[in-house]
Coordinates of C-alpha atoms and ligand atoms in Angstrom, one line a residue:
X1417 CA 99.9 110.2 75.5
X1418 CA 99.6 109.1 79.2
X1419 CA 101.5 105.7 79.7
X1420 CA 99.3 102.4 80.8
X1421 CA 101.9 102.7 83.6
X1422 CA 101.4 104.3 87.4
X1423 CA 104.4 105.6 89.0
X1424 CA 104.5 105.9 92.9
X1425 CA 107.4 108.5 94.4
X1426 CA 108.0 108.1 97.6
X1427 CA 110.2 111.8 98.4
X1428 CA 111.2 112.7 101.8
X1429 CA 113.1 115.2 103.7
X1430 CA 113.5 117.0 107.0
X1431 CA 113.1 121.2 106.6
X1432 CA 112.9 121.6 110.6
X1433 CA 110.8 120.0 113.0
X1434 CA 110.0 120.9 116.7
X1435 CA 110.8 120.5 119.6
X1436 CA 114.2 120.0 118.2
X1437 CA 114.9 117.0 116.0
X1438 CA 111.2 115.6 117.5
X1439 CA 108.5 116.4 115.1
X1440 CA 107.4 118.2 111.9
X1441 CA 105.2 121.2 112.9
X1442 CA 101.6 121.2 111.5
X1443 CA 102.2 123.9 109.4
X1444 CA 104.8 122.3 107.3
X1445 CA 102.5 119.2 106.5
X1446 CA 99.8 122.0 105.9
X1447 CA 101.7 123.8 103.1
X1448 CA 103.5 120.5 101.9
X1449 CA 99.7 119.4 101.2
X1450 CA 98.6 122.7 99.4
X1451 CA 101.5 122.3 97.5
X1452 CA 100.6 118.7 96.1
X1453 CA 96.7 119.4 96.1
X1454 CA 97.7 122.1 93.4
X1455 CA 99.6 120.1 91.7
X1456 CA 97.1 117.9 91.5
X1457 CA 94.4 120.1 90.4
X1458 CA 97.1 120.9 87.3
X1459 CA 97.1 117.5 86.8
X1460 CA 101.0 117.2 86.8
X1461 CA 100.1 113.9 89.8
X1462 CA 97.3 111.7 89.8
X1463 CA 97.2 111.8 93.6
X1464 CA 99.4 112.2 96.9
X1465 CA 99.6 111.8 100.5
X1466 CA 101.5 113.9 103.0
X1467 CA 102.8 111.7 105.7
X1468 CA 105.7 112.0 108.1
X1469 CA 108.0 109.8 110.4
X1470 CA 109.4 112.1 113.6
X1471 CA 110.8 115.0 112.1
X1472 CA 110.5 114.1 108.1
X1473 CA 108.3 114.5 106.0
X1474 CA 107.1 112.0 103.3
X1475 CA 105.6 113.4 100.1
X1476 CA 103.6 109.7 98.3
X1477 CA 102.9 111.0 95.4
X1478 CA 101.6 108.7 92.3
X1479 CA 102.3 110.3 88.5
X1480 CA 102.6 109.3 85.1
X1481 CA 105.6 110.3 84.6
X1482 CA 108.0 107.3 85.0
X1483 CA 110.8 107.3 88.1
X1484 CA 113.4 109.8 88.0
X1485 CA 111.0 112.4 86.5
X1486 CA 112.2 116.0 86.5
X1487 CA 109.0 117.0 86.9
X1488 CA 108.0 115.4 90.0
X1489 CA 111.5 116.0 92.0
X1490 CA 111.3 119.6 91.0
X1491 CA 107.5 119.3 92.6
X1492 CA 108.7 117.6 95.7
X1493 CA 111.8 120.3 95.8
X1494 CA 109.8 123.4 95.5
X1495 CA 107.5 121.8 98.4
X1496 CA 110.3 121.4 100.4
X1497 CA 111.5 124.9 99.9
X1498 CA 108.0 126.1 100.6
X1499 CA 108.2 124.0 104.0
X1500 CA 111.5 125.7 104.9
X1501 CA 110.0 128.8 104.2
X1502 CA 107.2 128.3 106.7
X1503 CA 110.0 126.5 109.1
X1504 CA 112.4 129.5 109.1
X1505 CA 109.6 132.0 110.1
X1506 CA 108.4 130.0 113.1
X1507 CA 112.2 129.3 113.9
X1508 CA 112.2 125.8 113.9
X1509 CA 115.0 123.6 114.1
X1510 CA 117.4 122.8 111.7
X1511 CA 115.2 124.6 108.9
X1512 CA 116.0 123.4 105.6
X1513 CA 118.7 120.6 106.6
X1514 CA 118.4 118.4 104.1
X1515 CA 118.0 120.8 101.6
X1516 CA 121.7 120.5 100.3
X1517 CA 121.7 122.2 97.3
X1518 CA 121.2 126.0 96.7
X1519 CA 118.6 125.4 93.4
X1520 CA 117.1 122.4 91.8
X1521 CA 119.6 120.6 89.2
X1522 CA 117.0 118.0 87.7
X1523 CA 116.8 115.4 90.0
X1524 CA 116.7 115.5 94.0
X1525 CA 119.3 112.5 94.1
X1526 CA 122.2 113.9 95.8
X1527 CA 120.6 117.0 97.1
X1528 CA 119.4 115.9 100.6
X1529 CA 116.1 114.4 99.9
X1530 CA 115.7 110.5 99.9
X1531 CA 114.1 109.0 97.1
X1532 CA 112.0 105.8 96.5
X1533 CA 110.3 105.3 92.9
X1534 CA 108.8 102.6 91.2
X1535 CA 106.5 102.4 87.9
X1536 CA 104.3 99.6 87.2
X1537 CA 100.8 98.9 86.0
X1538 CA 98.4 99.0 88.1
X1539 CA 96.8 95.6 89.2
X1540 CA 93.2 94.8 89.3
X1541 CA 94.0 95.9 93.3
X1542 CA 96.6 96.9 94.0
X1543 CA 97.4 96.1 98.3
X1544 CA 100.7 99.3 98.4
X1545 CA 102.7 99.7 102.3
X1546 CA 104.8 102.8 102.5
X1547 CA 107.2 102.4 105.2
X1548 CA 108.7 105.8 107.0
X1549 CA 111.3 105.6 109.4
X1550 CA 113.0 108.1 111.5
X1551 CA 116.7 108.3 113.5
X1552 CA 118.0 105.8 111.5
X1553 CA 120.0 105.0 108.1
X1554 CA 119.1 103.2 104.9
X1555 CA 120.6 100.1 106.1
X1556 CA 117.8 99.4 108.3
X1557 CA 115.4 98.0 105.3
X1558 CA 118.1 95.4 105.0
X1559 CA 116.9 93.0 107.4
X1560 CA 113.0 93.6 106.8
X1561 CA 113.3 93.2 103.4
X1562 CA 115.2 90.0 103.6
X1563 CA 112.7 88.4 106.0
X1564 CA 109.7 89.3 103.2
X1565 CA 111.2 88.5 100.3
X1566 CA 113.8 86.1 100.8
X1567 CA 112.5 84.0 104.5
X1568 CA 110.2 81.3 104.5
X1569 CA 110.0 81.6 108.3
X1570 CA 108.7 85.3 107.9
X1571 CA 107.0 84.9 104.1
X1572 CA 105.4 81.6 103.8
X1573 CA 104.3 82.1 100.5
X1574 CA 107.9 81.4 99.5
X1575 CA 106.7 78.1 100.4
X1576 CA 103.4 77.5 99.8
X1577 CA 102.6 80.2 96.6
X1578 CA 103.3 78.6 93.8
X1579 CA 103.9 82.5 92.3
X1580 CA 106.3 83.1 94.6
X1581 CA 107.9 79.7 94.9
X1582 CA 110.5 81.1 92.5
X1583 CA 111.9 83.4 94.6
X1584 CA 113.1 87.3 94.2
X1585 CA 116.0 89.0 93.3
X1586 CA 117.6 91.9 95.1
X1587 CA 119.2 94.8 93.6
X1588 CA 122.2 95.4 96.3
X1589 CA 124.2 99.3 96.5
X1590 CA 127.7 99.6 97.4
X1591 CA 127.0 102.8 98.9
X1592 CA 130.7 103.7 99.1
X1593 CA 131.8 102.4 95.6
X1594 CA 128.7 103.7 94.1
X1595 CA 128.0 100.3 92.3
X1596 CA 125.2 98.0 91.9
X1597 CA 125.0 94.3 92.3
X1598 CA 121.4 91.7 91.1
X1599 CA 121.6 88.6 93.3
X1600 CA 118.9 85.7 92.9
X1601 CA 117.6 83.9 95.8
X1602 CA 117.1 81.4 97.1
X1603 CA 120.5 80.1 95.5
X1604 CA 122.3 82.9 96.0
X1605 CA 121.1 83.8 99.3
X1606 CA 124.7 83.3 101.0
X1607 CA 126.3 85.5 99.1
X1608 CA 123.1 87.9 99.7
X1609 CA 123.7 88.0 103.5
X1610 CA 127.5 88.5 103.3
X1611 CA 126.3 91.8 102.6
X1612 CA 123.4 92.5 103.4
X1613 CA 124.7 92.4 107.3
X1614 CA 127.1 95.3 106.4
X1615 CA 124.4 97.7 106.5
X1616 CA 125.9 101.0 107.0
X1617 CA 127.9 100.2 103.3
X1618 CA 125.5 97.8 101.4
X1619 CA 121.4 98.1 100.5
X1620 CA 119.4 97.0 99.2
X1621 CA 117.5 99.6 96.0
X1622 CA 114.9 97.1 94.8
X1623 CA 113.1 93.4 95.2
X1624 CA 111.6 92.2 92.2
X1625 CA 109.8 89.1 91.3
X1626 CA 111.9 86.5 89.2
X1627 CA 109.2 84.6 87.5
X1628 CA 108.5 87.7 86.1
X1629 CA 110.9 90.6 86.6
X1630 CA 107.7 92.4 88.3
X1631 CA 109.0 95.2 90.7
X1632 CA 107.8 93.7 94.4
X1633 CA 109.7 96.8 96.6
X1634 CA 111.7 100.0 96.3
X1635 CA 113.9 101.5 98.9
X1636 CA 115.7 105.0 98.9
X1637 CA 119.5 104.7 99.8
X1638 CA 120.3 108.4 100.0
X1639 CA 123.5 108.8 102.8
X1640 CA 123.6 112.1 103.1
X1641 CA 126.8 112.1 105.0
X1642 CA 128.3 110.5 102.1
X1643 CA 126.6 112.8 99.9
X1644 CA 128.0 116.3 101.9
X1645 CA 131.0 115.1 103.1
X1646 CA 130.5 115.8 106.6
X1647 CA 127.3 115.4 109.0
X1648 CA 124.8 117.3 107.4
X1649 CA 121.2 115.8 108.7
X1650 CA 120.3 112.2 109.3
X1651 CA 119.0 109.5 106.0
X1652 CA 115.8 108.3 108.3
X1653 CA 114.6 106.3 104.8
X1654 CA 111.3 105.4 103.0
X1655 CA 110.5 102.3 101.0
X1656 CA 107.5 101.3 99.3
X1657 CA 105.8 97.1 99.2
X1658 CA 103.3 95.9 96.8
X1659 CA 101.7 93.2 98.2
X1660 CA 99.6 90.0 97.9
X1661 CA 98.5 87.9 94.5
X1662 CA 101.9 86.4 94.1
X1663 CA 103.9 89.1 96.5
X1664 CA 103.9 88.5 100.1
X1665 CA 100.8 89.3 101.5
X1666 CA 100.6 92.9 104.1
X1667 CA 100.4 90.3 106.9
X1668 CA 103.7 88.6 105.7
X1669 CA 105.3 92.5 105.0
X1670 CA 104.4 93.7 108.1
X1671 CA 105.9 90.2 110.2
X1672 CA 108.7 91.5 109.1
X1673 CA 108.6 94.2 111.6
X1674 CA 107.8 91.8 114.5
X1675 CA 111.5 92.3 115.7
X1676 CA 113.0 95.3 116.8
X1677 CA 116.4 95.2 114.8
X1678 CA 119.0 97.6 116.2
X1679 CA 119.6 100.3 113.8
X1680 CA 122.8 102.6 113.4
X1681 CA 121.4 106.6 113.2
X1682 CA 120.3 107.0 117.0
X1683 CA 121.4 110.3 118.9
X1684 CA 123.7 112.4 116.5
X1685 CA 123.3 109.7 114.0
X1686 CA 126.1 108.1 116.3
X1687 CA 124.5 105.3 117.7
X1688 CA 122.4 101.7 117.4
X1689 CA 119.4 101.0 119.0
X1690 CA 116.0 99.1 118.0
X1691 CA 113.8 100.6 115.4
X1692 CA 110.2 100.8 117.3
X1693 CA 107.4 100.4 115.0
X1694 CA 105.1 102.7 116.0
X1695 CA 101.2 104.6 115.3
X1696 CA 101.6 107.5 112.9
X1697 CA 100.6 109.4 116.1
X1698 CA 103.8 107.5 118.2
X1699 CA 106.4 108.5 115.6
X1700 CA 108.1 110.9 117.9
X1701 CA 111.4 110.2 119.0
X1702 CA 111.8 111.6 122.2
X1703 CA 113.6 109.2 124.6
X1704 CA 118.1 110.4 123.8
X1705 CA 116.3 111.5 120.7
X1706 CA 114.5 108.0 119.9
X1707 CA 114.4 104.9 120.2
X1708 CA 114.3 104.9 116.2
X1709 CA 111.2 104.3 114.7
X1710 CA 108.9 103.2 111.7
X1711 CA 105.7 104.0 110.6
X1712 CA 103.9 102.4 107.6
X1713 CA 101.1 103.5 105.8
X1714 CA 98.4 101.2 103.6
X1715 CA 96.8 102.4 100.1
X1716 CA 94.7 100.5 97.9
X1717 CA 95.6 102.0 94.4
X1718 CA 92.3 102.8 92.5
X1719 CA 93.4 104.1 88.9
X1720 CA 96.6 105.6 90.9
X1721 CA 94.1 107.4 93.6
X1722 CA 95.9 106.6 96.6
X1723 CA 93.1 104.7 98.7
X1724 CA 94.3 105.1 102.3
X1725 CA 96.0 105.4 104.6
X1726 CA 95.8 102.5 106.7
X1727 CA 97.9 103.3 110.2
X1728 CA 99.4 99.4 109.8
X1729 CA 101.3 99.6 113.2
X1730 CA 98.5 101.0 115.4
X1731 CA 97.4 97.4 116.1
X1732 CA 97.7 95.6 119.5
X1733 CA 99.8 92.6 117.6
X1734 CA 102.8 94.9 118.2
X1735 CA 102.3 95.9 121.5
X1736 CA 105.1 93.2 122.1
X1737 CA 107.4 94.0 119.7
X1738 CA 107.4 97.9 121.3
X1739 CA 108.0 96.6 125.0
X1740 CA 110.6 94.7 123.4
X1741 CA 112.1 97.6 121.7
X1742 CA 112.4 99.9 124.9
X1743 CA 113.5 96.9 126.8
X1744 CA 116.6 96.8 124.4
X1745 CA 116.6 100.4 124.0
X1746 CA 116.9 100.4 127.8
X1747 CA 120.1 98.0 127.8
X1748 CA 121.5 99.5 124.9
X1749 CA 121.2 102.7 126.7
X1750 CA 122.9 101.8 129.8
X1751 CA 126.9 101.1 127.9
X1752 CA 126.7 105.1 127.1
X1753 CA 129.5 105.9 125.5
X1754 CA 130.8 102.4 124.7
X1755 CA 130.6 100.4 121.4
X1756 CA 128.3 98.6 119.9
X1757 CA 126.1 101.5 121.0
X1758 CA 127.8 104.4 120.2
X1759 CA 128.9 103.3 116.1
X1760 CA 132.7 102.7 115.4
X1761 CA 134.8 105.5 115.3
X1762 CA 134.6 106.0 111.1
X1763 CA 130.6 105.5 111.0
X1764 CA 129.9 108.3 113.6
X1765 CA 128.2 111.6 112.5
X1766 CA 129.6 113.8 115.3
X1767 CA 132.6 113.6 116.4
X1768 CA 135.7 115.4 118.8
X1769 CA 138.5 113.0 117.5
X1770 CA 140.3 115.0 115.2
X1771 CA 140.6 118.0 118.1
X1772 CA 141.1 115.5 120.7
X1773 CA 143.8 113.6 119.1
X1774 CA 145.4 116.9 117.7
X1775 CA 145.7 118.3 120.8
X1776 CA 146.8 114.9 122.5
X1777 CA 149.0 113.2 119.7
X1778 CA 152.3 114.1 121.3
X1779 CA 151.5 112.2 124.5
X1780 CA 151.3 108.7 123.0
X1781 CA 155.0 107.4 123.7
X1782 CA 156.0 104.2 122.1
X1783 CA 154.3 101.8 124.1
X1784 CA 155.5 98.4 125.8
X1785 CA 153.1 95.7 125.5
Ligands
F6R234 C1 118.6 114.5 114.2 C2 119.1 113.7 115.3 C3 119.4 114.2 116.6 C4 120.5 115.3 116.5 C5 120.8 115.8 118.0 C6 121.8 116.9 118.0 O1 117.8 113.8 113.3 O2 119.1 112.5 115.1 O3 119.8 113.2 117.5 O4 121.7 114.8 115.9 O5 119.6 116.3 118.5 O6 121.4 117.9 117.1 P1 122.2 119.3 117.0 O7 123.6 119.0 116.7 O8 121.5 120.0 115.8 O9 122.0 120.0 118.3
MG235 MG1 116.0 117.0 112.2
MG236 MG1 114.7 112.6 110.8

């Protein structure tokens, strides 16, 4: 017996993309769609959407299955395998990357893939934004999430809504302790930023609504570098927004976005810059491999048909925010290999240190200060 509920799985990884880290090749969203419509036509999803960010792609997918379904992440698996399939023959880059695993083990969480699930039921409409970022890490849905859900500068419906009045709540990860903390806001929105602006260790998983415990956003956390052990691929995360009738409206979501926050996960996943929201057709980072950037997608749900896509950022309204981006990107650009630019010595993905200091260790002498 089908639950009342929809589920929307928002499954990404990069197989290989071209030229370089820059794209996904046409063929791979091609066969990543054939993949989904026949799952579809089995009925195992009600509907999907191929979408991609640089070179990731995103599998939407809605289901009745609940989050965490076996199912679906063996679905979104076996696409990815039948991407990588299509990738190695045409010799693209980094073919299968974030494909850590050698065969499915009942959930993609800890196998490469990012992950970003929530069930509900359906509203009478249902206003969805997927966001899709590239050449950056989870961290980076920190600051717009805050500013949506927890700013009355950014949301005003925190103000003036009486069902938002309330406030949300926002699940927090300690990525590198693996544990999960629920703080309420507003009261608790001190202790919220405290670490909420250590990104690269805490992020936020979900927002929900405290008047009601409804779930408001879901964000994947997936560190692959944490997950392998060493730099395997970059985390480029997705995160899905339900909006309006008591959740901030797309026009308060997408505000969010106005500023271009710098982001760790530039050039070899070893470096900050702005994240650049962009046109689905502008998502390819090209300029020392980016600047990052975000794409985000509209659906109306009808019945869990995914009504959409709406290309949110392809609007003139963030023309500004993009001059500002490569304006930072510019000046970020020009320290090279200097901090804050290039990331602190522990949070870099690449890195010579461990030759470098092996070969120079003898050579420090006691020094006089
Ligand atoms: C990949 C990425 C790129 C690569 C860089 C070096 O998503 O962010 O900046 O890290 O192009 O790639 P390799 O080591 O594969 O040559
Ligand atoms: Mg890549
Ligand atoms: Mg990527």
């Amino acid at each position: 017996m089908p639950s009342q509920k929809i589920t929307l799985s928002v499954i990404k990884a990069d197989v290989g993309s071209y030229t370089g880290h820059n794209r996904v090749h046409p063929a791979l969203l091609e066969k990543a769609g054939e993949s989904l419509e026949a799952a579809k036509t089995k009925k195992h999803i009600v509907d999907y959407y191929v979408g991609r960010c640089g070179d990731d792609i995103d599998l939407i997918m809605t289901h009745r299955h609940g989050v965490d379904s076996e199912a679906i992440h063996r679905l979104a698996w076996d696409t990815f395998m039948a991407c990588t399939t299509v990738a190695k023959r045409l010799h693209l880059y980094g073919a299968g990357q974030d494909l850590l695993a050698d065969a499915f083990a009942g959930n993609v969480k800890g196998m490469g893939p990012g992950v970003a699930e929530m069930e509900f039921v359906e509203r009478p409409s249902e206003p969805i934004v997927v966001f899709m970022a590239d050449k950056c890490s989870p961290g980076a849905w920190n600051f717009p999430l805050y500013r949506m859900f927890a700013d009355p500068f950014t949301s005003a419906g925190l103000v003036i809504d009486p069902k938002m009045h309330e406030g949300f709540q926002f699940s927090v990860l300690d990525a590198k302790k693996d544990a999960i903390i629920v703080l309420k806001c507003p009261e608790e929105l001190y202790d919220l930023l405290i670490f909420l602006g250590a990104s690269n260790q805490f992020m936020i998983t979900d927002v929900r609504r405290r008047a009601d415990g409804e779930i408001a956003a879901a964000a994947s956390t997936q560190k692959l570098s944490l997950i392998a052990g060493k730099y395997v691929g970059k985390d480029d995360p997705v995160m899905a927004v339900r909006c309006q009738a008591g959740l901030p409206a797309v026009g308060e979501v997408m505000e969010a976005f106005t500023f271009p926050h710098l982001v760790d996960g530039w050039m070899r996943g070893s470096h900050c810059g702005p994240l650049m929201p962009c046109a689905f057709d502008e998502a390819n980072p090209t300029r020392f491999d980016g600047p990052p950037r975000v794409v985000a997608a509209g659906f109306q749900l009808a019945d869990g048909q995914l009504v959409g896509p709406v290309d949110l950022f392809d609007d003139p309204s963030f023309d500004e925010t993009r001059r500002k981006a490569n304006e930072v990107a510019e000046y970020m650009r020009r320290h090279g290999p200097f901090q804050p630019h290039r990331l602190p010595l522990e949070e870099m993905e690449y890195t010579t240190l461990p030759q470098v200091m092996g070969r120079l260790k003898d050579r420090f002498k006691a020094g006089k200060r």
